[in-house]
mmCIF file of N, CA and C in Angstrom:
data_model
loop_
_atom_site.group_PDB
_atom_site.id
_atom_site.type_symbol
_atom_site.label_atom_id
_atom_site.label_comp_id
_atom_site.label_asym_id
_atom_site.label_seq_id
_atom_site.Cartn_x
_atom_site.Cartn_y
_atom_site.Cartn_z
ATOM 1 N N GLU G 42 176.946 -79.260 -38.891
ATOM 2 C CA GLU G 42 176.433 -79.267 -40.258
ATOM 3 C C GLU G 42 175.441 -78.142 -40.508
ATOM 4 N N ILE G 43 175.178 -77.315 -39.508
ATOM 5 C CA ILE G 43 174.257 -76.195 -39.683
ATOM 6 C C ILE G 43 174.997 -74.902 -39.410
ATOM 7 N N THR G 44 174.802 -73.928 -40.291
ATOM 8 C CA THR G 44 175.387 -72.608 -40.135
ATOM 9 C C THR G 44 174.305 -71.660 -39.674
ATOM 10 N N LEU G 45 174.571 -70.939 -38.581
ATOM 11 C CA LEU G 45 173.630 -69.938 -38.090
ATOM 12 C C LEU G 45 174.044 -68.569 -38.592
ATOM 13 N N ILE G 46 173.074 -67.821 -39.071
ATOM 14 C CA ILE G 46 173.313 -66.486 -39.624
ATOM 15 C C ILE G 46 172.421 -65.508 -38.876
ATOM 16 N N ASN G 47 173.042 -64.501 -38.247
ATOM 17 C CA ASN G 47 172.301 -63.485 -37.518
ATOM 18 C C ASN G 47 172.161 -62.244 -38.382
ATOM 19 N N ALA G 48 170.978 -61.655 -38.369
ATOM 20 C CA ALA G 48 170.734 -60.446 -39.143
ATOM 21 C C ALA G 48 170.001 -59.438 -38.267
ATOM 22 N N LYS G 49 170.443 -58.187 -38.333
ATOM 23 C CA LYS G 49 169.765 -57.103 -37.634
ATOM 24 C C LYS G 49 169.088 -56.241 -38.686
ATOM 25 N N ILE G 50 167.777 -56.154 -38.617
ATOM 26 C CA ILE G 50 166.994 -55.402 -39.582
ATOM 27 C C ILE G 50 166.625 -54.063 -38.953
ATOM 28 N N GLY G 51 167.026 -52.982 -39.599
ATOM 29 C CA GLY G 51 166.781 -51.648 -39.051
ATOM 30 C C GLY G 51 165.491 -51.014 -39.524
ATOM 31 N N ASN G 52 165.080 -51.330 -40.746
ATOM 32 C CA ASN G 52 163.873 -50.741 -41.318
ATOM 33 C C ASN G 52 162.960 -51.841 -41.838
ATOM 34 N N GLY G 53 161.673 -51.682 -41.612
ATOM 35 C CA GLY G 53 160.724 -52.640 -42.156
ATOM 36 C C GLY G 53 160.734 -52.571 -43.673
ATOM 37 N N ASN G 54 160.891 -53.709 -44.311
ATOM 38 C CA ASN G 54 160.979 -53.756 -45.761
ATOM 39 C C ASN G 54 160.908 -55.225 -46.200
ATOM 40 N N ILE G 55 160.801 -55.440 -47.487
ATOM 41 C CA ILE G 55 160.909 -56.791 -48.023
ATOM 42 C C ILE G 55 162.392 -57.115 -48.152
ATOM 43 N N TYR G 56 162.789 -58.221 -47.555
ATOM 44 C CA TYR G 56 164.183 -58.644 -47.581
ATOM 45 C C TYR G 56 164.297 -60.009 -48.230
ATOM 46 N N GLU G 57 165.349 -60.169 -49.018
ATOM 47 C CA GLU G 57 165.694 -61.479 -49.549
ATOM 48 C C GLU G 57 167.067 -61.834 -49.020
ATOM 49 N N MET G 58 167.163 -62.997 -48.390
ATOM 50 C CA MET G 58 168.440 -63.513 -47.905
ATOM 51 C C MET G 58 168.726 -64.789 -48.669
ATOM 52 N N SER G 59 169.829 -64.778 -49.425
ATOM 53 C CA SER G 59 170.147 -65.898 -50.310
ATOM 54 C C SER G 59 171.580 -66.345 -50.109
ATOM 55 N N ILE G 60 171.822 -67.621 -50.393
ATOM 56 C CA ILE G 60 173.158 -68.204 -50.352
ATOM 57 C C ILE G 60 173.618 -68.425 -51.787
ATOM 58 N N PHE G 61 174.850 -67.976 -52.082
ATOM 59 C CA PHE G 61 175.463 -68.143 -53.395
ATOM 60 C C PHE G 61 176.790 -68.867 -53.234
ATOM 61 N N ASP G 62 177.195 -69.608 -54.266
ATOM 62 C CA ASP G 62 178.514 -70.232 -54.228
ATOM 63 C C ASP G 62 179.557 -69.242 -54.726
ATOM 64 N N SER G 63 180.824 -69.660 -54.753
ATOM 65 C CA SER G 63 181.917 -68.751 -55.126
ATOM 66 C C SER G 63 181.881 -68.346 -56.591
ATOM 67 N N LYS G 64 181.096 -69.051 -57.417
ATOM 68 C CA LYS G 64 180.942 -68.682 -58.831
ATOM 69 C C LYS G 64 179.797 -67.698 -59.041
ATOM 70 N N GLY G 65 179.029 -67.455 -57.971
ATOM 71 C CA GLY G 65 177.900 -66.547 -58.065
ATOM 72 C C GLY G 65 176.580 -67.224 -58.381
ATOM 73 N N ASP G 66 176.569 -68.549 -58.371
ATOM 74 C CA ASP G 66 175.333 -69.297 -58.632
ATOM 75 C C ASP G 66 174.481 -69.361 -57.370
ATOM 76 N N LEU G 67 173.181 -69.147 -57.531
ATOM 77 C CA LEU G 67 172.260 -69.220 -56.401
ATOM 78 C C LEU G 67 172.181 -70.651 -55.884
ATOM 79 N N ILE G 68 172.358 -70.804 -54.578
ATOM 80 C CA ILE G 68 172.267 -72.108 -53.937
ATOM 81 C C ILE G 68 170.904 -72.274 -53.266
ATOM 82 N N ARG G 69 170.514 -71.254 -52.487
ATOM 83 C CA ARG G 69 169.252 -71.365 -51.751
ATOM 84 C C ARG G 69 168.778 -70.000 -51.279
ATOM 85 N N ILE G 70 167.473 -69.801 -51.298
ATOM 86 C CA ILE G 70 166.869 -68.593 -50.739
ATOM 87 C C ILE G 70 166.378 -68.954 -49.339
ATOM 88 N N LEU G 71 166.899 -68.247 -48.332
ATOM 89 C CA LEU G 71 166.518 -68.517 -46.950
ATOM 90 C C LEU G 71 165.306 -67.693 -46.523
ATOM 91 N N GLU G 72 165.159 -66.510 -47.102
ATOM 92 C CA GLU G 72 164.077 -65.615 -46.712
ATOM 93 C C GLU G 72 163.712 -64.726 -47.880
ATOM 94 N N ASN G 73 162.432 -64.436 -48.022
ATOM 95 C CA ASN G 73 161.981 -63.491 -49.051
ATOM 96 C C ASN G 73 160.586 -63.015 -48.656
ATOM 97 N N ARG G 74 160.561 -62.041 -47.732
ATOM 98 C CA ARG G 74 159.282 -61.524 -47.247
ATOM 99 C C ARG G 74 159.504 -60.210 -46.507
ATOM 100 N N PHE G 75 158.412 -59.579 -46.124
ATOM 101 C CA PHE G 75 158.494 -58.353 -45.343
ATOM 102 C C PHE G 75 158.965 -58.696 -43.937
ATOM 103 N N LEU G 76 159.967 -57.963 -43.452
ATOM 104 C CA LEU G 76 160.465 -58.140 -42.099
ATOM 105 C C LEU G 76 160.352 -56.821 -41.345
ATOM 106 N N HIS G 77 159.889 -56.910 -40.134
ATOM 107 C CA HIS G 77 159.846 -55.748 -39.251
ATOM 108 C C HIS G 77 161.237 -55.552 -38.641
ATOM 109 N N PRO G 78 161.552 -54.332 -38.176
ATOM 110 C CA PRO G 78 162.848 -54.118 -37.526
ATOM 111 C C PRO G 78 163.043 -55.085 -36.355
ATOM 112 N N GLY G 79 164.272 -55.553 -36.216
ATOM 113 C CA GLY G 79 164.586 -56.475 -35.118
ATOM 114 C C GLY G 79 165.737 -57.385 -35.473
ATOM 115 N N ASN G 80 166.001 -58.328 -34.600
ATOM 116 C CA ASN G 80 167.077 -59.302 -34.786
ATOM 117 C C ASN G 80 166.480 -60.638 -35.224
ATOM 118 N N TYR G 81 167.113 -61.247 -36.207
ATOM 119 C CA TYR G 81 166.641 -62.517 -36.754
ATOM 120 C C TYR G 81 167.812 -63.488 -36.825
ATOM 121 N N THR G 82 167.526 -64.764 -36.636
ATOM 122 C CA THR G 82 168.532 -65.804 -36.784
ATOM 123 C C THR G 82 168.009 -66.841 -37.779
ATOM 124 N N TYR G 83 168.847 -67.173 -38.730
ATOM 125 C CA TYR G 83 168.507 -68.156 -39.753
ATOM 126 C C TYR G 83 169.495 -69.310 -39.676
ATOM 127 N N SER G 84 169.039 -70.481 -40.043
ATOM 128 C CA SER G 84 169.942 -71.631 -40.097
ATOM 129 C C SER G 84 169.964 -72.166 -41.522
ATOM 130 N N TRP G 85 171.163 -72.523 -41.950
ATOM 131 C CA TRP G 85 171.346 -73.115 -43.272
ATOM 132 C C TRP G 85 171.970 -74.481 -43.064
ATOM 133 N N ASP G 86 171.317 -75.494 -43.576
ATOM 134 C CA ASP G 86 171.731 -76.885 -43.376
ATOM 135 C C ASP G 86 172.652 -77.410 -44.481
ATOM 136 N N ARG G 87 173.264 -76.491 -45.223
ATOM 137 C CA ARG G 87 174.192 -76.833 -46.314
ATOM 138 C C ARG G 87 173.494 -77.551 -47.454
ATOM 139 N N LYS G 88 172.197 -77.307 -47.612
ATOM 140 C CA LYS G 88 171.464 -77.917 -48.719
ATOM 141 C C LYS G 88 171.036 -76.842 -49.699
ATOM 142 N N ASN G 89 170.932 -77.251 -50.971
ATOM 143 C CA ASN G 89 170.490 -76.314 -52.000
ATOM 144 C C ASN G 89 168.962 -76.341 -52.091
ATOM 145 N N GLU G 90 168.416 -75.654 -53.074
ATOM 146 C CA GLU G 90 166.964 -75.572 -53.237
ATOM 147 C C GLU G 90 166.322 -76.940 -53.490
ATOM 148 N N ASN G 91 167.107 -77.901 -53.996
ATOM 149 C CA ASN G 91 166.595 -79.248 -54.282
ATOM 150 C C ASN G 91 166.789 -80.217 -53.125
ATOM 151 N N GLY G 92 167.305 -79.712 -51.996
ATOM 152 C CA GLY G 92 167.515 -80.570 -50.829
ATOM 153 C C GLY G 92 168.799 -81.363 -50.861
ATOM 154 N N LYS G 93 169.668 -81.091 -51.834
ATOM 155 C CA LYS G 93 170.943 -81.806 -51.952
ATOM 156 C C LYS G 93 172.028 -81.041 -51.191
ATOM 157 N N ARG G 94 172.818 -81.773 -50.415
ATOM 158 C CA ARG G 94 173.902 -81.153 -49.648
ATOM 159 C C ARG G 94 174.993 -80.651 -50.598
ATOM 160 N N VAL G 95 175.446 -79.427 -50.353
ATOM 161 C CA VAL G 95 176.487 -78.836 -51.198
ATOM 162 C C VAL G 95 177.863 -79.170 -50.626
ATOM 163 N N PRO G 96 178.909 -79.155 -51.472
ATOM 164 C CA PRO G 96 180.249 -79.499 -50.990
ATOM 165 C C PRO G 96 180.834 -78.404 -50.103
ATOM 166 N N HIS G 97 181.900 -78.768 -49.401
ATOM 167 C CA HIS G 97 182.634 -77.808 -48.589
ATOM 168 C C HIS G 97 183.179 -76.715 -49.490
ATOM 169 N N GLY G 98 183.365 -75.521 -48.929
ATOM 170 C CA GLY G 98 183.937 -74.429 -49.690
ATOM 171 C C GLY G 98 183.440 -73.077 -49.212
ATOM 172 N N MET G 99 183.689 -72.052 -50.033
ATOM 173 C CA MET G 99 183.312 -70.685 -49.714
ATOM 174 C C MET G 99 181.943 -70.385 -50.313
ATOM 175 N N TYR G 100 181.079 -69.803 -49.496
ATOM 176 C CA TYR G 100 179.750 -69.388 -49.926
ATOM 177 C C TYR G 100 179.520 -67.969 -49.442
ATOM 178 N N TYR G 101 178.520 -67.336 -49.993
ATOM 179 C CA TYR G 101 178.194 -65.965 -49.618
ATOM 180 C C TYR G 101 176.714 -65.870 -49.291
ATOM 181 N N CYS G 102 176.423 -65.192 -48.198
ATOM 182 C CA CYS G 102 175.047 -64.891 -47.832
ATOM 183 C C CYS G 102 174.813 -63.432 -48.217
ATOM 184 N N ILE G 103 173.879 -63.199 -49.120
ATOM 185 C CA ILE G 103 173.565 -61.852 -49.585
ATOM 186 C C ILE G 103 172.186 -61.469 -49.044
ATOM 187 N N VAL G 104 172.130 -60.322 -48.373
ATOM 188 C CA VAL G 104 170.865 -59.780 -47.874
ATOM 189 C C VAL G 104 170.553 -58.547 -48.696
ATOM 190 N N ASN G 105 169.417 -58.585 -49.391
ATOM 191 C CA ASN G 105 169.043 -57.517 -50.309
ATOM 192 C C ASN G 105 167.664 -56.993 -49.928
ATOM 193 N N SER G 106 167.586 -55.674 -49.697
ATOM 194 C CA SER G 106 166.299 -55.065 -49.371
ATOM 195 C C SER G 106 165.760 -54.242 -50.534
ATOM 196 N N GLY G 107 166.479 -54.205 -51.634
ATOM 197 C CA GLY G 107 166.099 -53.347 -52.745
ATOM 198 C C GLY G 107 166.730 -51.969 -52.592
ATOM 199 N N LYS G 108 166.952 -51.538 -51.359
ATOM 200 C CA LYS G 108 167.598 -50.255 -51.079
ATOM 201 C C LYS G 108 169.065 -50.435 -50.731
ATOM 202 N N SER G 109 169.383 -51.591 -50.150
ATOM 203 C CA SER G 109 170.771 -51.876 -49.778
ATOM 204 C C SER G 109 171.024 -53.367 -49.938
ATOM 205 N N LYS G 110 172.305 -53.698 -50.062
ATOM 206 C CA LYS G 110 172.716 -55.089 -50.213
ATOM 207 C C LYS G 110 173.942 -55.307 -49.354
ATOM 208 N N ASN G 111 173.921 -56.354 -48.543
ATOM 209 C CA ASN G 111 175.054 -56.692 -47.675
ATOM 210 C C ASN G 111 175.453 -58.142 -47.936
ATOM 211 N N ALA G 112 176.755 -58.403 -47.787
ATOM 212 C CA ALA G 112 177.270 -59.751 -48.039
ATOM 213 C C ALA G 112 178.056 -60.242 -46.834
ATOM 214 N N LEU G 113 177.968 -61.558 -46.621
ATOM 215 C CA LEU G 113 178.695 -62.209 -45.540
ATOM 216 C C LEU G 113 179.342 -63.467 -46.127
ATOM 217 N N LYS G 114 180.659 -63.633 -45.902
ATOM 218 C CA LYS G 114 181.338 -64.845 -46.354
ATOM 219 C C LYS G 114 181.061 -65.982 -45.391
ATOM 220 N N LEU G 115 180.807 -67.161 -45.950
ATOM 221 C CA LEU G 115 180.588 -68.360 -45.153
ATOM 222 C C LEU G 115 181.578 -69.426 -45.592
ATOM 223 N N LEU G 116 182.418 -69.885 -44.710
ATOM 224 C CA LEU G 116 183.348 -70.961 -45.022
ATOM 225 C C LEU G 116 182.763 -72.251 -44.466
ATOM 226 N N VAL G 117 182.372 -73.138 -45.355
ATOM 227 C CA VAL G 117 181.752 -74.401 -44.978
ATOM 228 C C VAL G 117 182.815 -75.488 -45.025
ATOM 229 N N GLN G 118 183.050 -76.119 -43.871
ATOM 230 C CA GLN G 118 184.075 -77.159 -43.782
ATOM 231 C C GLN G 118 183.471 -78.502 -43.499
#
């Protein structure tokens, strides 16, 4: 019931890591702060910002530094 997400940060910057559903609606913000270069692991418990479990389906993890944006597909079963 927990999804682990690994991120490699190359440059120190403010990063926002968020989960979105397939419609593009924000589900949850996992991180929003300055990160130093390095490897980070985050866990998502399939809950939204209100603590409610979301249904199975396709989700996207978006990592945005303001300079670049990367996306990762998450299939929740």
